[in-house]
């Protein structure tokens, strides 16, 4: 068995932290650990060195192992399991022993000298028959160490373990202890030692506790932006809040000494969270600089909340306002949410979506791509291009993004004149090193006297393949004065005259048609725009336009919606019973019959776009469901139908809204291709 002296030497060599603590007043017993149940997140790490985040630090003592969030292991032979809540932390190794692979997951917490504390953790020790507990030195549990005010090692208090696999979380409780007169910190260590590799066994931890008197602390500081104080910002720490006053000053007392997170938010600014280490007393200062949000963002879908079109390969792609060009190597551009179970799980700066670039080949030269869109701008005018960048990597940046000197995640601006002629490239602003959270990147420039349009580009270069690195982007902006545009037109009834009372919405503005069906907008922004036209009793219409400076027009006709629809589940909102094969099936009032070929009739929602094989993401005419037919052979034919009782000698109208997909060799390329309504009496 390895000695505790060796443990102290290893940690002393790999951990450098200074915590100035003082003796606090007696207080109610509390859990003094930060993020004890891992509900605030787990920073994934794989390798043979040190890592950590979210309040915890990691040391791989021996072996090439991985410390990851429990939720990472969805679909694993040892599926995610929690003692409580919805997160935990897991250690596993790539090697079979002996010798055993070992890791420390630890944090240091401020404590009161000469005071009693208790420590515990819930442990799940996994075994597939030859996993945890098979090795003679297998163990999982807690080590407690005492530290001085300057972080110096004083001594071990206890080491408490389990040594056999279990079928459910089991509590490991260290003996209660009293801190020494010179003890101001406790190092709480989750120590794992296992001989079996990840296919055979692993160790999970949840609900860590170090309970006793909290060391009281106060934190004060100033919240600024651009060097000026931000008044009215909300500052939160350990559940307590304060509002900044004159000059952006704040102060929060009654906190617990130790690791904590300071979260700051204010109207018109991006929120910011920073880790702080609070010492005992009132001597803690934490100043926070906020970054202002764009006032007038000229980009469409800048935060990717409207969606991201998946693309993989080499060449061109895009959608949802963005275009892609892969310049080198076989790469992938996908939404952040695609990677929820990846080695680098989904991370966004704000909202629920972002975009990620990665390559399949280890470089150099690696993969290179452009993600871009064009925006109309004013000549001789100042604009600021910005984006939040996440550079994914491992081992403190020695593996993954930033490991190669050519790696970069950049904003690249090109200028064009009114005729579309290229004018100039601007120097890139770039992130070149791995980071642990999204980093703000910006470039302010003044357009030339001839500039009418700029191309905003995210330029990615990475030598590491997807297993070790990637680049994520979120909250893109091109901030500056828009180019004014106007839009007007008339709305008619399909096959008839003007339609009054129609609502027309574009760029957040709304107009209603008058008696002649006319509408107009005077103060719009030139560039891409989405126009939505709607009226009760009619099918709504949506149009994507590119508004030019000055006057624009759009005339449309609305189709009346059916007054009495005799079909059951006509919009498929009640669901679709999927069928694939060569015969017939169905349900929920519809029957699917395959007349030729091996085909499939499925719900439109089946085609989420997260599967690269589904190059046509789901689309609906209205509501949240539809039905899609597709074949697997060269000639495919099928019908989806239902029978309806009708009156004799009576007029009826049959209709459907049809979306026919084609990527160049698809629907419509064959003379016999057709899609429509077939009525049989």
mmCIF file of C-alpha atoms in Angstrom, residues 353-542:
data_model
loop_
_atom_site.group_PDB
_atom_site.id
_atom_site.type_symbol
_atom_site.label_atom_id
_atom_site.label_comp_id
_atom_site.label_asym_id
_atom_site.label_seq_id
_atom_site.Cartn_x
_atom_site.Cartn_y
_atom_site.Cartn_z
ATOM 1 C CA UNK A 353 -27.466 26.668 -28.969
ATOM 2 C CA UNK A 354 -24.091 27.419 -30.527
ATOM 3 C CA UNK A 355 -22.026 26.087 -33.446
ATOM 4 C CA UNK A 356 -18.950 23.830 -33.411
ATOM 5 C CA UNK A 357 -16.210 23.035 -35.936
ATOM 6 C CA UNK A 358 -13.985 19.975 -35.781
ATOM 7 C CA UNK A 359 -11.905 17.802 -38.100
ATOM 8 C CA UNK A 360 -11.479 14.058 -38.487
ATOM 9 C CA UNK A 361 -7.748 14.045 -39.287
ATOM 10 C CA UNK A 362 -4.861 14.715 -36.943
ATOM 11 C CA UNK A 363 -2.596 17.464 -38.341
ATOM 12 C CA UNK A 364 -0.717 19.493 -39.129
ATOM 13 C CA UNK A 365 -1.962 20.944 -41.383
ATOM 14 C CA UNK A 366 -5.295 19.948 -39.830
ATOM 15 C CA UNK A 367 -8.761 21.234 -40.729
ATOM 16 C CA UNK A 368 -9.763 24.710 -41.852
ATOM 17 C CA UNK A 369 -13.177 26.284 -42.453
ATOM 18 C CA UNK A 370 -15.131 29.510 -42.865
ATOM 19 C CA UNK A 371 -18.575 30.076 -41.361
ATOM 20 C CA UNK A 372 -19.867 33.359 -42.742
ATOM 21 C CA UNK A 373 -22.657 35.708 -43.748
ATOM 22 C CA UNK A 374 -22.914 39.063 -45.530
ATOM 23 C CA UNK A 375 -24.428 42.232 -44.054
ATOM 24 C CA UNK A 376 -25.120 45.627 -45.568
ATOM 25 C CA UNK A 377 -23.294 48.516 -43.899
ATOM 26 C CA UNK A 378 -22.777 52.256 -44.290
ATOM 27 C CA UNK A 379 -19.597 53.707 -45.827
ATOM 28 C CA UNK A 380 -17.031 55.503 -43.626
ATOM 29 C CA UNK A 381 -18.771 54.203 -40.476
ATOM 30 C CA UNK A 382 -17.469 52.433 -37.347
ATOM 31 C CA UNK A 383 -18.617 48.847 -36.618
ATOM 32 C CA UNK A 384 -17.609 46.212 -34.071
ATOM 33 C CA UNK A 385 -17.492 42.532 -35.005
ATOM 34 C CA UNK A 386 -17.508 40.123 -32.053
ATOM 35 C CA UNK A 387 -17.997 36.495 -31.055
ATOM 36 C CA UNK A 388 -17.611 34.279 -27.990
ATOM 37 C CA UNK A 389 -15.118 31.458 -28.628
ATOM 38 C CA UNK A 390 -14.550 28.149 -26.852
ATOM 39 C CA UNK A 391 -11.293 26.366 -27.733
ATOM 40 C CA UNK A 392 -11.576 22.723 -26.619
ATOM 41 C CA UNK A 393 -8.463 20.776 -25.650
ATOM 42 C CA UNK A 394 -6.806 18.633 -23.006
ATOM 43 C CA UNK A 395 -3.794 18.493 -20.704
ATOM 44 C CA UNK A 396 -3.537 22.231 -20.038
ATOM 45 C CA UNK A 397 -3.503 23.033 -23.750
ATOM 46 C CA UNK A 398 -0.742 20.618 -24.733
ATOM 47 C CA UNK A 399 -3.281 18.489 -26.625
ATOM 48 C CA UNK A 400 -6.172 19.773 -28.739
ATOM 49 C CA UNK A 401 -6.896 23.328 -29.810
ATOM 50 C CA UNK A 402 -3.898 25.599 -29.328
ATOM 51 C CA UNK A 403 -1.347 22.790 -29.179
ATOM 52 C CA UNK A 404 -0.188 23.622 -32.720
ATOM 53 C CA UNK A 405 1.132 27.166 -33.356
ATOM 54 C CA UNK A 406 -1.075 27.441 -36.456
ATOM 55 C CA UNK A 407 -4.341 26.864 -34.576
ATOM 56 C CA UNK A 408 -6.715 29.823 -34.543
ATOM 57 C CA UNK A 409 -10.346 30.768 -34.070
ATOM 58 C CA UNK A 410 -10.764 34.182 -35.636
ATOM 59 C CA UNK A 411 -13.048 36.931 -36.892
ATOM 60 C CA UNK A 412 -12.170 37.830 -40.465
ATOM 61 C CA UNK A 413 -13.842 40.807 -42.176
ATOM 62 C CA UNK A 414 -13.940 41.471 -45.915
ATOM 63 C CA UNK A 415 -15.393 44.625 -47.507
ATOM 64 C CA UNK A 416 -17.309 44.895 -50.824
ATOM 65 C CA UNK A 417 -18.799 47.759 -52.826
ATOM 66 C CA UNK A 418 -22.435 48.132 -53.918
ATOM 67 C CA UNK A 419 -21.802 46.063 -57.061
ATOM 68 C CA UNK A 420 -20.342 43.217 -54.997
ATOM 69 C CA UNK A 421 -16.741 43.885 -55.981
ATOM 70 C CA UNK A 422 -14.124 42.911 -53.402
ATOM 71 C CA UNK A 423 -12.412 45.915 -51.786
ATOM 72 C CA UNK A 424 -10.171 44.704 -48.947
ATOM 73 C CA UNK A 425 -9.380 42.191 -46.214
ATOM 74 C CA UNK A 426 -9.074 43.385 -42.619
ATOM 75 C CA UNK A 427 -6.588 41.849 -40.204
ATOM 76 C CA UNK A 428 -8.031 38.983 -38.202
ATOM 77 C CA UNK A 429 -8.693 39.074 -34.467
ATOM 78 C CA UNK A 430 -7.975 35.567 -33.153
ATOM 79 C CA UNK A 431 -7.940 33.232 -30.170
ATOM 80 C CA UNK A 432 -4.994 30.831 -30.435
ATOM 81 C CA UNK A 433 -4.936 28.970 -27.102
ATOM 82 C CA UNK A 434 -7.243 26.516 -25.353
ATOM 83 C CA UNK A 435 -9.644 28.102 -22.859
ATOM 84 C CA UNK A 436 -11.917 26.724 -20.163
ATOM 85 C CA UNK A 437 -14.952 28.831 -20.976
ATOM 86 C CA UNK A 438 -16.149 31.031 -23.831
ATOM 87 C CA UNK A 439 -13.781 33.943 -24.460
ATOM 88 C CA UNK A 440 -14.846 37.294 -25.930
ATOM 89 C CA UNK A 441 -13.212 38.216 -29.231
ATOM 90 C CA UNK A 442 -13.864 41.527 -31.000
ATOM 91 C CA UNK A 443 -12.588 43.779 -33.771
ATOM 92 C CA UNK A 444 -13.625 47.417 -34.284
ATOM 93 C CA UNK A 445 -13.135 48.889 -37.761
ATOM 94 C CA UNK A 446 -14.260 51.758 -39.976
ATOM 95 C CA UNK A 447 -15.639 50.953 -43.411
ATOM 96 C CA UNK A 448 -14.088 52.562 -46.485
ATOM 97 C CA UNK A 449 -15.871 55.344 -48.412
ATOM 98 C CA UNK A 450 -16.872 52.780 -51.077
ATOM 99 C CA UNK A 451 -17.994 49.945 -48.793
ATOM 100 C CA UNK A 452 -21.643 48.840 -49.034
ATOM 101 C CA UNK A 453 -21.361 45.301 -47.656
ATOM 102 C CA UNK A 454 -19.087 43.316 -45.340
ATOM 103 C CA UNK A 455 -18.557 39.596 -45.065
ATOM 104 C CA UNK A 456 -18.379 38.501 -41.426
ATOM 105 C CA UNK A 457 -16.397 35.243 -41.236
ATOM 106 C CA UNK A 458 -15.520 32.810 -38.444
ATOM 107 C CA UNK A 459 -12.153 31.409 -39.555
ATOM 108 C CA UNK A 460 -11.204 28.112 -37.892
ATOM 109 C CA UNK A 461 -7.883 26.268 -38.103
ATOM 110 C CA UNK A 462 -7.158 23.262 -35.871
ATOM 111 C CA UNK A 463 -4.584 20.479 -36.150
ATOM 112 C CA UNK A 464 -6.114 18.199 -33.493
ATOM 113 C CA UNK A 465 -8.831 15.762 -34.531
ATOM 114 C CA UNK A 466 -12.280 15.604 -32.932
ATOM 115 C CA UNK A 467 -11.154 13.215 -30.181
ATOM 116 C CA UNK A 468 -8.769 15.769 -28.687
ATOM 117 C CA UNK A 469 -9.969 19.218 -29.764
ATOM 118 C CA UNK A 470 -12.622 21.409 -31.386
ATOM 119 C CA UNK A 471 -13.744 25.052 -31.711
ATOM 120 C CA UNK A 472 -17.119 26.394 -30.563
ATOM 121 C CA UNK A 473 -18.714 29.773 -31.349
ATOM 122 C CA UNK A 474 -21.716 31.616 -29.902
ATOM 123 C CA UNK A 475 -23.330 35.068 -29.831
ATOM 124 C CA UNK A 476 -21.828 36.465 -33.024
ATOM 125 C CA UNK A 477 -22.453 40.172 -33.627
ATOM 126 C CA UNK A 478 -21.794 42.932 -36.115
ATOM 127 C CA UNK A 479 -22.733 45.986 -34.094
ATOM 128 C CA UNK A 480 -23.274 49.368 -35.707
ATOM 129 C CA UNK A 481 -25.791 51.591 -37.486
ATOM 130 C CA UNK A 482 -28.019 49.705 -39.943
ATOM 131 C CA UNK A 483 -28.635 50.687 -43.538
ATOM 132 C CA UNK A 484 -32.269 51.909 -43.727
ATOM 133 C CA UNK A 485 -34.789 50.099 -45.920
ATOM 134 C CA UNK A 486 -38.544 50.229 -46.545
ATOM 135 C CA UNK A 487 -41.023 47.500 -47.474
ATOM 136 C CA UNK A 488 -44.543 47.784 -48.896
ATOM 137 C CA UNK A 489 -47.011 45.668 -50.813
ATOM 138 C CA UNK A 490 -50.523 44.266 -51.034
ATOM 139 C CA UNK A 491 -52.135 41.070 -49.761
ATOM 140 C CA UNK A 492 -54.917 39.448 -51.767
ATOM 141 C CA UNK A 493 -57.139 36.411 -51.395
ATOM 142 C CA UNK A 494 -55.840 33.608 -53.603
ATOM 143 C CA UNK A 495 -57.801 33.911 -56.836
ATOM 144 C CA UNK A 496 -59.666 36.953 -55.527
ATOM 145 C CA UNK A 497 -59.397 40.592 -54.473
ATOM 146 C CA UNK A 498 -57.672 42.583 -51.708
ATOM 147 C CA UNK A 499 -57.683 41.197 -48.168
ATOM 148 C CA UNK A 500 -58.027 43.578 -45.214
ATOM 149 C CA UNK A 501 -57.029 42.869 -41.586
ATOM 150 C CA UNK A 502 -53.946 40.809 -42.434
ATOM 151 C CA UNK A 503 -51.048 41.017 -39.931
ATOM 152 C CA UNK A 504 -47.614 41.473 -41.513
ATOM 153 C CA UNK A 505 -44.540 41.117 -39.264
ATOM 154 C CA UNK A 506 -40.891 41.799 -40.167
ATOM 155 C CA UNK A 507 -37.811 42.567 -38.024
ATOM 156 C CA UNK A 508 -39.952 42.845 -34.901
ATOM 157 C CA UNK A 509 -42.341 45.401 -36.450
ATOM 158 C CA UNK A 510 -46.022 44.802 -37.293
ATOM 159 C CA UNK A 511 -48.458 46.343 -39.796
ATOM 160 C CA UNK A 512 -52.104 45.551 -40.657
ATOM 161 C CA UNK A 513 -53.524 45.713 -44.164
ATOM 162 C CA UNK A 514 -56.290 48.201 -44.906
ATOM 163 C CA UNK A 515 -59.351 47.954 -47.148
ATOM 164 C CA UNK A 516 -57.178 47.766 -50.272
ATOM 165 C CA UNK A 517 -54.958 45.036 -48.794
ATOM 166 C CA UNK A 518 -51.954 47.362 -48.617
ATOM 167 C CA UNK A 519 -49.261 47.590 -45.936
ATOM 168 C CA UNK A 520 -45.953 49.456 -45.507
ATOM 169 C CA UNK A 521 -42.877 49.651 -43.255
ATOM 170 C CA UNK A 522 -40.682 52.762 -43.351
ATOM 171 C CA UNK A 523 -37.847 52.005 -40.889
ATOM 172 C CA UNK A 524 -36.375 48.570 -41.537
ATOM 173 C CA UNK A 525 -32.762 47.398 -41.804
ATOM 174 C CA UNK A 526 -31.306 46.451 -45.176
ATOM 175 C CA UNK A 527 -30.221 42.843 -45.411
ATOM 176 C CA UNK A 528 -31.840 39.458 -44.830
ATOM 177 C CA UNK A 529 -35.325 39.557 -43.317
ATOM 178 C CA UNK A 530 -38.140 37.127 -42.512
ATOM 179 C CA UNK A 531 -41.687 38.294 -43.352
ATOM 180 C CA UNK A 532 -44.657 36.533 -41.704
ATOM 181 C CA UNK A 533 -48.210 37.147 -43.048
ATOM 182 C CA UNK A 534 -51.223 35.829 -41.119
ATOM 183 C CA UNK A 535 -54.986 36.203 -40.722
ATOM 184 C CA UNK A 536 -57.596 34.045 -38.997
ATOM 185 C CA UNK A 537 -59.279 31.740 -41.487
ATOM 186 C CA UNK A 538 -56.280 31.671 -43.839
ATOM 187 C CA UNK A 539 -53.074 29.713 -44.072
ATOM 188 C CA UNK A 540 -50.112 31.792 -42.882
ATOM 189 C CA UNK A 541 -47.214 32.526 -45.211
ATOM 190 C CA UNK A 542 -43.516 33.132 -44.464
#
